[in-house]
Amino acid sequence: MKRFNTILATVAALGLSAASAMAGPTEDLARSCNACHGLNGVSVGPSMPSIAGLPEKYLKNVLLQWKSGERYSATMGRHFTGYTDEELSKLATYFSKLPYVAVVQPADDKVIARGKEATERCETCHGATGGAPDDDETPKINGQWAQYLEMELMKYRTDSVKMPHKKMRGNAKKLADEDVAAVAKFYAAQPK
Amino acid sequence: MSFNRRDFIKTLASTSVVFPMVVRASPSAGKARVVVVGGGFGGATAAKYLKIADPGLDVTLVERNKQFVSCPLSNEVISGHGKYEGLLAGYEGLVKRGVRVIFDDALAVDPAGKAVKLKGGTTLGYDFLVLSPGIDFNFAAIEGYSEALANTTHPHAYKAGAQTLALKKQVESMKDGDVFLLSVPPGPFRCPPGPYERASQIASYFKHHGKSKCKILIADANDSFSKKGLFEQAWKMHYPGMIEWVAGASGGKVVKFDAKSNTASSDFNDFKGAVVNIIPPHHAGLIAMNTGLTNDKGWCTVDMLTMESTKQKDIFVVGDSTIHGDLPVYGAPKSAHMANTQAKVAVANILAKINGQPAPEPFFVNTCYSIAEKDWGFSVVHIYRAKDGKLVYDTKAGGISPVNLPDEAALKLQRKLESEYCIGWFKNIMADAFA
Ligand SMILES: Cc1cc2nc3c(=O)[nH]c(=O)nc-3n(C[C@H](O)[C@H](O)[C@H](O)COP(=O)(O)OP(=O)(O)OC[C@H]3O[C@@H](n4cnc5c(N)ncnc54)[C@H](O)[C@@H]3O)c2cc1C
């Protein structure tokens, strides 16, 4: 190959700028989550949940439950069996500390009204609009992706897959078929 | 003691020792210069994450096309289930992040002089180079097939773009009862489940367009394939009798093609089709080959834990061009997802080098979704871990979606969820690279 007439023949190692603080293993691992869950855990794909800013306890619970198989997942369990409990726990902490970004998805007024009516049983744990859950074990769901929420409800409504939360399962199953999408759209439309 | 270069420069400034420093003509003197060649899934992700890791880095991306066309979901465009526009991405997002994007062809790399020469005449000096040129084809491996045929009458459509639309048109022109012939090259090729997803998508098109008597014949150079059990289950359920697979051992390996009679031949069989789709064997992107980074099989060997070329220092190769990982044939699957995580590992290592720090622990993960029919998706997951200085595929984790589930409701749920996750994955990974 020809030798190039380059401006710089020698790399002056002295001239390289020092990079900003190194990321560290948890952040490096977390970055691999971005491919599916969005930069800094804020998803731009409606079937994939945003995971930034969800309560730490909730994240820890679901990560470990997926790993053990206690909670059904279509895909995540196969990932988490590859990580130690400690790594998962640190990941949960990492994402819980990132800001929660509600992606407000407008919907037809009638659909939202119908959804609101059907969320009567959800309110006690998730709060009136999904943004102020009762405790640290309950996820925020305001401005979460409607499609994802609807698919989670489908899981809870399918008896033959394992879902750990009895109360949630019971209430999800009480929803009328026609209300499932409306409930998801109602929460997705809430800024707070 | 960790003594990084900034400290060193500070120390230098406070002493009166005069160093014979090379004068840099670059306007960004003092910053590490990283050149990235190839703005696909690997290269775009690398350029973006370099800027995220250190906005002060001088990052230049060289890409020959102004618009990127994604291969993932391109099979769904051929079948009409997806839109071509959905495959496109531009480079404005990277420009906004401070990446200098040059639309040009990188012709050659001079590893000793640390420079990349572009077709337009520019020469770019670098401190670190990231190569992610994807794959190129070995057309000569199939006698009678050629790049000229691929660009005209016989698209391979295995690099997405005009050929994707050309193949779509051919499929749409097929009459009920016609045969679609798909020739699969020996592994490793990009997207191990890709050909079989393509067969499924085309079957779906036939099924939903009154062409149920059409047949799809897969002439395969290999004796097995990715997610075989899942594909076969889907074919039996959704397209009974429509798809036939001929393994390499049964004479499926196509070595010859006659364009006039639309006949592809192995050493044992002649296969005819109304439409013949030949996917030629692959090797690393030409620029990587020309730089001498490839092994005798045409793939770039890399340090498994850092993605640095084993042949040249300070050149990191990511994506389809590499042979990486410890799985048979593939090492690690050539997927957009793998390219994405490899790029992030390369970035972390470049930063470590700049900072004079030890190589960080690498995390490699892959999820490949396939959609076999509407609401019928499945996946394979790979997790690799660094163990005792080696990269090891974790056999306890990962694997394919379950073939059997407790009942029909659970099966339908699983397949529905993954068909939707596939689309969500696509949106996020495109954004992770280009936004
Ligand atoms: C039909 C099909 C379906 C697929 N589906 C999936 C899927 O569902 N999931 C998945 O994870 N993967 C999928 N893949 C695989 C995926 O497309 C590749 O693994 C991925 O694109 C690899 O990224 P890369 O950066 O190595 O190469 P590419 O994305 O191909 O990028 C290479 C880039 O480099 C540029 N380039 C090359 N040489 C030069 C040069 N000398 N100068 C300037 N520019 C240059 C090219 O123009 C190109 O933009 C699929 C592939 C196919 C064919």
XYZ file of C-alpha atoms and ligand atoms in Angstrom:
680
model
C 0.000 0.000 0.000
C 1.137 3.500 -0.745
C 2.476 5.563 2.009
C 0.332 8.564 2.674
C 1.403 12.077 2.879
C -0.170 12.649 6.219
C -0.175 15.812 8.164
C 0.695 13.981 11.278
C 3.404 11.400 11.060
C 3.863 10.752 14.716
C 1.162 10.364 17.229
C 2.040 12.753 19.943
C 0.697 10.805 22.845
C 1.153 13.941 24.883
C -1.386 15.754 22.815
C -4.348 13.517 23.488
C -6.971 14.989 25.723
C -7.866 13.053 28.800
C -11.347 11.703 28.477
C -14.035 12.439 30.997
C -14.412 10.132 33.953
C -14.499 6.479 33.061
C -17.903 4.937 33.040
C -17.433 1.948 35.343
C -18.925 -1.528 34.989
C -22.517 -0.741 35.957
C -22.722 2.106 33.495
C -21.072 0.024 30.784
C -23.587 -2.739 31.409
C -26.447 -0.230 31.505
C -25.398 1.105 28.121
C -26.057 -2.289 26.644
C -29.705 -1.907 27.765
C -30.086 1.226 25.637
C -30.250 -0.814 22.436
C -33.799 -1.888 23.365
C -34.852 0.552 26.088
C -33.546 3.819 24.654
C -30.732 6.182 25.514
C -30.601 6.534 29.305
C -33.557 4.197 29.582
C -36.054 6.391 27.745
C -37.627 4.271 25.032
C -38.674 5.524 21.616
C -40.276 2.210 20.629
C -43.891 1.873 21.794
C -43.665 -1.830 22.622
C -40.612 -1.312 24.822
C -40.992 0.327 28.217
C -38.955 3.268 29.382
C -37.064 2.070 32.431
C -35.396 5.238 33.690
C -36.631 6.618 36.971
C -38.782 3.664 37.951
C -38.739 2.864 41.677
C -35.625 0.990 42.743
C -37.502 -1.675 44.665
C -39.819 -2.370 41.766
C -36.925 -2.708 39.329
C -35.007 -4.995 41.678
C -38.061 -7.174 42.177
C -38.848 -7.653 38.510
C -35.244 -8.176 37.455
C -34.739 -10.896 40.043
C -38.163 -12.440 39.435
C -37.434 -12.684 35.720
C -34.100 -14.271 36.467
C -35.638 -16.890 38.767
C -38.565 -17.512 36.441
C -41.037 -16.464 39.110
C -42.340 -13.836 36.691
C -43.075 -14.653 33.078
C -41.175 -12.762 30.448
C -40.988 -13.326 26.729
C -37.345 -12.299 26.476
C -35.845 -10.754 29.620
C -35.429 -13.944 31.624
C -33.020 -15.245 29.025
C -30.905 -12.136 29.533
C -30.903 -11.997 33.298
C -29.843 -15.586 33.871
C -26.519 -14.298 32.508
C -25.947 -11.801 35.340
C -25.349 -12.069 39.058
C -27.956 -10.863 41.543
C -25.530 -8.175 42.552
C -25.135 -6.911 39.010
C -28.897 -6.829 38.560
C -29.349 -5.043 41.809
C -26.830 -2.392 40.791
C -28.514 -2.012 37.420
C -31.837 -1.440 39.160
C -30.277 1.218 41.352
C -28.615 2.843 38.366
C -31.791 3.147 36.304
C -33.900 4.213 39.292
C -31.647 7.239 39.711
C -32.098 8.455 36.141
C -34.921 10.939 35.578
C -38.355 9.512 34.795
C -39.470 10.880 31.450
C -43.195 10.670 30.775
C -43.865 10.344 27.065
C -47.327 11.829 26.924
C -49.361 10.191 24.162
C -52.514 12.040 23.277
C -55.579 9.944 22.531
C -59.197 10.413 21.635
C -61.183 12.076 24.484
C -63.753 9.319 24.479
C -61.127 6.613 24.764
C -59.449 8.439 27.630
C -62.756 8.909 29.431
C -63.534 5.230 29.020
C -60.058 4.301 30.226
C -60.357 6.520 33.254
C -63.634 4.926 34.226
C -62.137 1.482 33.962
C -59.134 2.339 36.182
C -61.187 2.506 39.330
C -59.504 -0.603 40.738
C -56.020 0.547 39.666
C -56.159 3.782 41.599
C -55.467 2.433 45.066
C -51.941 1.354 44.172
C -51.025 3.394 41.103
C -52.628 6.708 42.093
C -55.291 8.506 40.091
C -53.127 9.125 37.049
C -50.334 6.589 37.490
C -47.628 9.063 38.433
C -47.761 8.773 42.208
C -47.755 5.099 43.132
C -48.472 4.070 46.682
C -45.158 2.503 47.432
C -41.709 1.735 46.056
C -42.792 -1.644 44.743
C -45.268 -0.191 42.287
C -44.101 1.280 38.993
C -45.015 4.688 37.706
C -47.138 4.252 34.592
C -48.078 7.782 33.558
C -46.623 8.586 30.149
C -45.420 5.011 29.794
C -45.909 3.554 26.309
C -49.554 2.552 25.783
C -48.680 -0.422 23.663
C -46.319 -1.762 26.307
C -48.917 -1.264 29.066
C -51.517 -3.080 27.016
C -49.132 -5.976 26.443
C -48.318 -6.170 30.163
C -52.030 -6.388 30.866
C -52.225 -9.210 28.340
C -49.636 -11.102 30.390
C -51.618 -10.636 33.582
C -54.762 -11.745 31.795
C -53.255 -14.985 30.516
C -53.692 -17.651 33.218
C -51.160 -20.101 31.885
C -48.137 -17.824 32.313
C -46.623 -17.162 35.712
C -47.214 -13.700 37.120
C -46.415 -13.116 40.770
C -48.705 -10.287 41.861
C -52.021 -11.788 42.905
C -53.838 -8.519 43.329
C -52.599 -7.162 40.023
C -53.563 -10.343 38.251
C -57.014 -10.324 39.788
C -57.674 -6.743 38.850
C -56.258 -7.058 35.349
C -58.561 -9.985 34.743
C -61.564 -8.048 35.943
C -61.111 -5.553 33.117
C -63.509 -6.001 30.224
C -61.743 -6.995 26.989
C -62.792 -3.752 25.350
C -61.345 -1.685 28.193
C -57.772 -2.979 28.159
C -56.520 -0.699 25.406
C -58.427 2.272 26.816
C -56.845 1.851 30.244
C -53.390 1.718 28.665
C -54.126 4.833 26.621
C -55.473 6.672 29.632
C -52.240 6.245 31.604
C -50.091 6.893 28.548
C -51.791 10.265 28.136
C -51.018 11.451 31.681
C -48.126 13.852 32.195
C -48.014 13.272 35.952
C -0.826 5.202 40.550
C -3.066 6.330 37.806
C -1.552 9.230 36.023
C -3.625 10.382 33.136
C -2.578 12.499 30.262
C -4.235 15.623 31.489
C -2.155 15.442 34.650
C 0.845 14.831 32.510
C 0.146 17.897 30.445
C -0.348 19.929 33.604
C 2.950 18.640 34.904
C 4.558 19.544 31.651
C 3.184 23.041 31.779
C 4.572 23.602 35.228
C 8.086 22.570 34.379
C 10.426 24.297 32.028
C 11.484 21.195 30.158
C 11.086 21.699 26.450
C 9.691 18.728 24.593
C 10.141 18.395 20.862
C 6.416 18.218 20.163
C 5.095 17.533 16.705
C 3.095 20.498 15.559
C -0.455 19.520 14.742
C -2.087 21.256 11.847
C -5.502 20.064 12.966
C -7.684 22.861 14.369
C -8.501 20.630 17.291
C -4.924 20.240 18.380
C -4.733 18.647 21.770
C -7.721 16.404 21.341
C -7.555 12.725 20.544
C -8.696 12.158 17.008
C -10.883 9.165 16.342
C -11.884 8.296 12.802
C -14.791 5.928 12.268
C -15.184 4.279 8.872
C -18.676 3.012 8.060
C -21.824 4.641 9.390
C -23.988 1.563 9.839
C -25.101 -0.013 13.100
C -21.574 -0.447 14.425
C -19.960 2.753 13.181
C -22.787 5.175 13.914
C -23.131 3.794 17.432
C -19.384 4.101 17.986
C -19.290 7.719 16.770
C -22.219 8.670 18.963
C -20.954 6.974 22.113
C -17.481 8.439 21.676
C -19.090 11.865 21.839
C -21.243 10.882 24.797
C -18.225 9.532 26.651
C -16.123 12.608 25.974
C -17.572 15.550 24.055
C -14.029 16.895 23.717
C -12.944 14.091 21.415
C -12.400 14.919 17.770
C -14.639 12.354 16.056
C -14.928 12.005 12.284
C -17.273 9.523 10.624
C -16.680 8.514 7.010
C -19.674 6.990 5.233
C -20.228 6.571 1.521
C -24.027 6.945 1.547
C -25.944 10.032 2.681
C -28.819 7.867 3.750
C -28.612 4.655 5.725
C -30.992 1.835 4.813
C -31.479 -0.742 7.538
C -31.335 -4.454 6.790
C -33.325 -5.286 9.933
C -37.010 -5.196 8.973
C -36.136 -5.147 5.266
C -37.609 -8.642 4.865
C -40.856 -7.166 6.162
C -40.668 -4.540 3.405
C -40.303 -7.242 0.750
C -43.502 -8.893 2.007
C -45.379 -5.596 2.253
C -45.775 -5.813 6.047
C -43.391 -2.895 6.534
C -42.661 0.382 4.776
C -39.380 1.171 3.042
C -39.334 4.681 4.545
C -39.198 3.057 7.969
C -35.771 1.608 7.161
C -34.112 4.963 6.561
C -31.892 7.079 8.775
C -29.789 10.170 8.180
C -26.719 11.500 9.905
C -28.065 14.825 11.232
C -28.359 13.374 14.723
C -24.655 12.585 14.808
C -23.752 15.999 13.374
C -25.767 17.601 16.189
C -23.737 15.637 18.687
C -20.576 17.135 17.269
C -19.471 14.297 15.018
C -17.848 15.485 11.811
C -19.542 13.455 9.099
C -17.799 13.118 5.752
C -19.694 11.494 2.906
C -16.975 9.782 0.975
C -15.504 6.402 0.244
C -12.612 5.366 2.429
C -10.163 3.849 -0.006
C -7.338 2.639 2.174
C -5.848 2.785 5.626
C -2.194 3.282 6.398
C -1.788 1.710 9.836
C 1.856 2.754 10.160
C 1.211 6.373 9.273
C -2.138 6.249 11.110
C -4.165 7.777 8.339
C -7.191 7.033 6.187
C -7.268 8.048 2.578
C -10.577 9.045 1.040
C -11.666 8.846 -2.582
C -12.297 12.590 -2.648
C -8.622 13.222 -1.971
C -8.690 13.970 1.749
C -6.370 12.162 4.094
C -7.455 11.876 7.703
C -4.901 11.309 10.422
C -6.111 9.433 13.476
C -5.022 8.416 16.922
C -7.603 5.642 16.967
C -9.533 4.136 14.108
C -12.846 2.318 14.344
C -13.732 0.217 11.308
C -17.292 -0.972 10.854
C -17.614 -1.474 7.096
C -20.068 -4.378 7.299
C -19.710 -7.116 4.723
C -18.893 -7.429 1.068
C -19.757 -10.326 -1.211
C -17.694 -12.982 -2.893
C -19.654 -13.100 -6.153
C -17.026 -15.286 -7.779
C -17.975 -18.161 -5.452
C -21.099 -18.717 -7.543
C -20.219 -19.219 -11.162
C -22.538 -17.217 -13.386
C -23.712 -14.840 -10.654
C -22.256 -11.333 -10.464
C -22.608 -7.906 -8.982
C -23.988 -6.738 -12.329
C -26.786 -9.312 -12.146
C -27.453 -8.376 -8.528
C -27.882 -4.752 -9.537
C -30.218 -5.563 -12.403
C -32.239 -8.739 -12.811
C -31.246 -10.807 -9.777
C -31.030 -8.754 -6.588
C -29.622 -10.476 -3.514
C -31.215 -7.785 -1.336
C -28.792 -8.701 1.426
C -27.640 -5.112 1.659
C -30.833 -3.128 1.973
C -31.590 -0.417 -0.560
C -32.722 -0.401 -4.175
C -32.346 -4.186 -4.292
C -34.863 -4.604 -1.483
C -37.492 -2.842 -3.582
C -36.443 -4.705 -6.727
C -36.927 -8.062 -5.014
C -40.255 -6.934 -3.583
C -41.438 -6.133 -7.100
C -40.365 -9.529 -8.379
C -42.203 -11.304 -5.586
C -45.324 -9.286 -6.322
C -45.145 -10.245 -9.978
C -45.235 -13.964 -9.190
C -48.246 -16.018 -10.244
C -50.025 -18.527 -8.055
C -48.125 -21.795 -8.265
C -44.722 -20.226 -9.022
C -41.582 -21.186 -7.136
C -39.422 -18.718 -5.216
C -35.895 -20.058 -4.945
C -33.676 -18.807 -2.153
C -30.017 -19.763 -2.061
C -28.278 -19.496 1.318
C -24.464 -19.238 1.456
C -22.217 -21.106 3.875
C -21.968 -19.462 7.300
C -20.892 -17.154 8.639
C -23.199 -14.665 6.963
C -24.881 -11.589 8.408
C -28.073 -12.193 10.341
C -28.057 -15.989 10.807
C -31.884 -16.181 10.877
C -32.223 -13.642 8.032
C -32.773 -15.991 5.071
C -35.363 -18.057 6.952
C -37.190 -14.953 8.084
C -37.200 -13.853 4.458
C -38.724 -17.172 3.392
C -41.380 -16.771 6.092
C -42.206 -13.222 5.088
C -42.545 -14.132 1.436
C -44.761 -17.072 2.401
C -46.892 -14.618 4.345
C -47.177 -12.436 1.259
C -48.286 -15.441 -0.831
C -50.776 -16.566 1.795
C -52.452 -13.186 2.087
C -52.471 -12.409 -1.639
C -54.255 -15.424 -3.085
C -51.047 -17.204 -4.089
C -51.187 -20.095 -1.654
C -50.079 -22.569 -4.299
C -46.699 -20.849 -4.584
C -43.723 -22.704 -3.175
C -40.548 -21.491 -1.538
C -37.491 -23.612 -2.016
C -34.508 -22.926 0.222
C -31.281 -24.315 -1.195
C -28.942 -24.122 1.753
C -25.184 -24.581 1.906
C -25.547 -25.390 5.616
C -26.903 -28.403 7.470
C -28.836 -26.537 10.095
C -29.968 -23.008 10.794
C -30.698 -20.449 13.456
C -33.951 -20.925 15.408
C -34.712 -23.959 13.240
C -37.296 -25.439 15.596
C -39.105 -22.125 15.862
C -39.141 -21.536 12.122
C -40.289 -25.061 11.340
C -43.072 -24.797 13.876
C -44.177 -21.500 12.342
C -44.025 -22.868 8.795
C -46.104 -25.904 9.728
C -48.691 -23.764 11.462
C -48.951 -20.870 9.055
C -47.744 -22.154 5.703
C -48.164 -25.922 5.653
C -46.428 -27.501 2.678
C -45.291 -24.191 1.234
C -41.648 -24.036 2.302
C -39.121 -26.722 1.490
C -35.597 -26.679 2.894
C -32.738 -28.544 1.230
C -29.726 -28.956 3.514
C -26.147 -28.722 2.314
C -25.699 -32.434 2.968
C -28.615 -33.118 0.619
C -27.049 -31.099 -2.154
C -28.353 -27.674 -1.206
C -25.142 -25.737 -1.687
C -25.478 -23.640 -4.835
C -22.249 -23.165 -6.773
C -23.519 -22.217 -10.205
C -26.227 -20.042 -11.649
C -27.660 -19.688 -15.109
C -29.529 -16.429 -15.360
C -31.199 -17.237 -18.684
C -33.004 -20.327 -17.448
C -33.177 -19.131 -13.841
C -31.466 -22.288 -12.683
C -29.189 -22.505 -9.683
C -27.153 -25.658 -9.323
C -25.301 -27.494 -6.624
C -22.960 -30.360 -7.370
C -25.971 -32.679 -7.216
C -29.150 -30.765 -8.017
C -30.566 -28.179 -10.378
C -33.054 -25.820 -8.794
C -35.376 -23.668 -10.873
C -37.502 -20.769 -9.769
C -39.721 -18.087 -11.274
C -37.769 -15.767 -9.013
C -34.283 -16.722 -7.887
C -32.790 -14.937 -4.911
C -29.143 -15.775 -4.445
C -27.433 -14.600 -1.296
C -23.732 -14.767 -2.142
C -21.087 -15.786 0.412
C -19.729 -12.907 2.480
C -16.443 -11.663 3.781
C -15.381 -8.614 5.776
C -15.854 -5.193 4.213
C -13.273 -4.635 1.493
C -11.483 -1.848 3.283
C -10.753 -4.173 6.199
C -9.422 -6.803 3.817
C -7.293 -4.286 1.962
C -5.843 -3.077 5.232
C -4.648 -6.586 5.977
C -6.881 -7.065 9.005
C -8.480 -10.313 7.882
C -7.644 -13.980 8.391
C -7.513 -16.590 5.626
C -11.305 -16.888 5.705
C -11.803 -13.200 5.082
C -12.839 -12.056 8.569
C -11.156 -9.609 10.922
C -9.633 -11.147 14.000
C -9.903 -8.994 17.102
C -8.953 -9.113 20.736
C -12.178 -10.666 21.985
C -12.387 -8.456 25.052
C -11.538 -5.072 23.527
C -12.366 -5.298 19.790
C -8.883 -4.066 18.913
C -7.502 -5.684 15.776
C -5.028 -8.466 16.462
C -3.120 -7.329 13.390
C -2.811 -3.577 13.926
C -2.616 -1.507 17.082
C -5.114 1.289 17.666
C -7.504 -0.025 15.025
C -10.764 -1.316 16.475
C -12.991 -3.407 14.235
C -16.651 -3.930 15.105
C -19.748 -5.368 13.477
C -20.154 -7.887 10.695
C -16.532 -7.648 9.560
C -15.259 -9.338 12.691
C -15.046 -12.897 13.801
C -15.683 -12.617 17.496
C -16.816 -14.942 20.272
C -16.461 -18.660 20.813
C -19.520 -20.179 19.132
C -18.965 -22.626 16.262
C -19.009 -21.093 12.745
C -20.237 -17.691 13.833
C -18.218 -16.946 16.936
C -20.851 -14.358 17.633
C -23.829 -13.673 15.378
C -23.398 -10.933 12.804
C -26.278 -8.792 13.907
C -27.090 -5.134 14.314
C -27.467 -5.759 18.017
C -24.044 -7.360 18.306
C -22.500 -4.516 16.277
C -24.129 -2.093 18.714
C -22.640 -3.685 21.825
C -19.266 -4.255 20.181
C -19.151 -0.560 19.291
C -19.804 0.378 22.917
C -17.028 -1.925 24.092
C -14.619 -0.461 21.539
C -15.515 3.044 22.739
C -14.941 2.137 26.385
C -11.544 0.711 25.454
C -10.502 3.720 23.388
C -11.355 5.939 26.329
C -9.411 3.698 28.675
C -6.406 3.923 26.390
C -6.628 7.700 26.180
C -6.833 7.888 29.950
C -4.070 5.387 30.485
C -6.468 3.126 32.362
C -6.826 -0.646 32.242
C -9.260 -2.216 29.802
C -12.791 -2.188 31.255
C -14.906 -5.320 31.692
C -16.741 -5.825 28.412
C -20.451 -6.623 28.082
C -21.610 -8.239 24.881
C -25.247 -9.044 24.338
C -27.355 -9.905 21.372
C -31.069 -10.221 20.736
C -32.202 -11.173 17.252
C -35.917 -11.101 16.647
C -37.553 -12.689 13.632
C -41.123 -12.209 12.493
C -42.454 -15.311 10.733
C -46.028 -14.084 10.333
C -48.186 -11.299 11.694
C -48.248 -11.589 15.502
C -45.758 -14.444 15.313
C -42.295 -13.370 16.420
C -39.491 -15.087 18.289
C -35.921 -14.423 19.263
C -32.526 -15.702 20.178
C -30.513 -14.141 22.980
C -26.746 -14.392 23.422
C -24.829 -13.260 26.464
C -21.048 -13.284 26.440
C -18.923 -12.772 29.514
C -15.250 -12.171 30.071
C -13.893 -15.101 32.075
C -10.209 -15.458 32.918
C -9.253 -13.084 30.151
C -11.344 -14.952 27.588
C -14.693 -14.272 26.012
C -17.162 -17.027 26.799
C -20.696 -17.598 25.557
C -22.878 -18.142 28.593
C -24.682 -21.408 27.930
C -26.846 -21.074 31.029
C -28.326 -17.805 29.832
C -29.652 -16.748 26.454
C -31.018 -19.204 23.928
C -34.077 -19.229 21.760
C -37.691 -18.495 22.644
C -39.500 -21.554 23.958
C -40.885 -23.720 21.146
C -43.572 -25.184 23.372
C -45.569 -23.377 26.013
C -48.138 -24.657 28.509
C -51.114 -23.985 26.250
C -52.221 -22.209 23.114
C -52.987 -18.966 24.918
C -49.450 -18.818 26.310
C -47.948 -19.681 22.931
C -49.910 -16.962 21.165
C -49.033 -14.460 23.862
C -45.306 -15.242 23.634
C -45.241 -14.943 19.827
C -47.373 -11.801 19.806
C -45.201 -10.091 22.406
C -41.988 -10.855 20.558
C -43.373 -9.742 17.204
C -44.110 -6.375 18.809
C -40.823 -6.248 20.713
C -39.090 -6.685 17.372
C -40.523 -3.391 16.158
C -39.781 -1.628 19.453
C -36.233 -3.006 19.408
C -35.786 -1.688 15.884
C -36.916 1.841 16.782
C -34.645 1.958 19.796
C -31.567 0.514 18.148
C -31.923 2.887 15.188
C -32.152 5.786 17.634
C -29.257 4.412 19.673
C -27.100 4.597 16.541
C -28.363 7.661 14.695
C -30.300 9.998 17.024
C -32.243 -9.219 5.542
C -31.504 -8.880 6.792
C -32.176 -8.806 7.997
C -31.503 -8.484 9.159
N -32.207 -8.423 10.328
C -31.557 -8.176 11.496
C -32.269 -8.121 12.722
O -33.497 -8.291 12.778
N -31.564 -7.879 13.855
C -30.222 -7.677 13.849
O -29.666 -7.435 14.931
N -29.518 -7.699 12.685
C -30.147 -7.954 11.526
N -29.434 -7.991 10.345
C -27.961 -7.856 10.383
C -27.507 -6.407 10.385
O -27.986 -5.723 9.264
C -25.992 -6.338 10.393
O -25.472 -7.246 11.331
C -25.509 -4.930 10.750
O -25.907 -4.051 9.742
C -24.004 -4.893 10.987
O -23.558 -3.596 11.224
P -22.165 -3.083 10.614
O -21.926 -1.756 11.194
O -21.154 -4.139 10.745
O -22.455 -2.996 9.053
P -23.514 -2.093 8.255
O -24.678 -1.778 9.105
O -23.737 -2.785 6.973
O -22.744 -0.737 8.002
C -21.611 -0.641 7.197
C -21.542 0.767 6.655
O -20.237 1.036 6.194
C -20.289 1.742 4.991
N -19.022 1.491 4.309
C -18.456 0.290 4.042
N -17.251 0.445 3.482
C -17.033 1.779 3.405
C -15.956 2.554 2.926
N -14.871 1.985 2.416
N -16.056 3.898 2.978
C -17.177 4.488 3.487
N -18.221 3.795 3.972
C -18.152 2.449 3.929
C -21.516 1.190 4.294
O -22.020 2.093 3.344
C -22.465 0.994 5.468
O -23.267 2.120 5.712
C -30.109 -8.264 9.146
C -29.420 -8.335 7.929
C -30.102 -8.638 6.758
C -29.349 -8.709 5.484
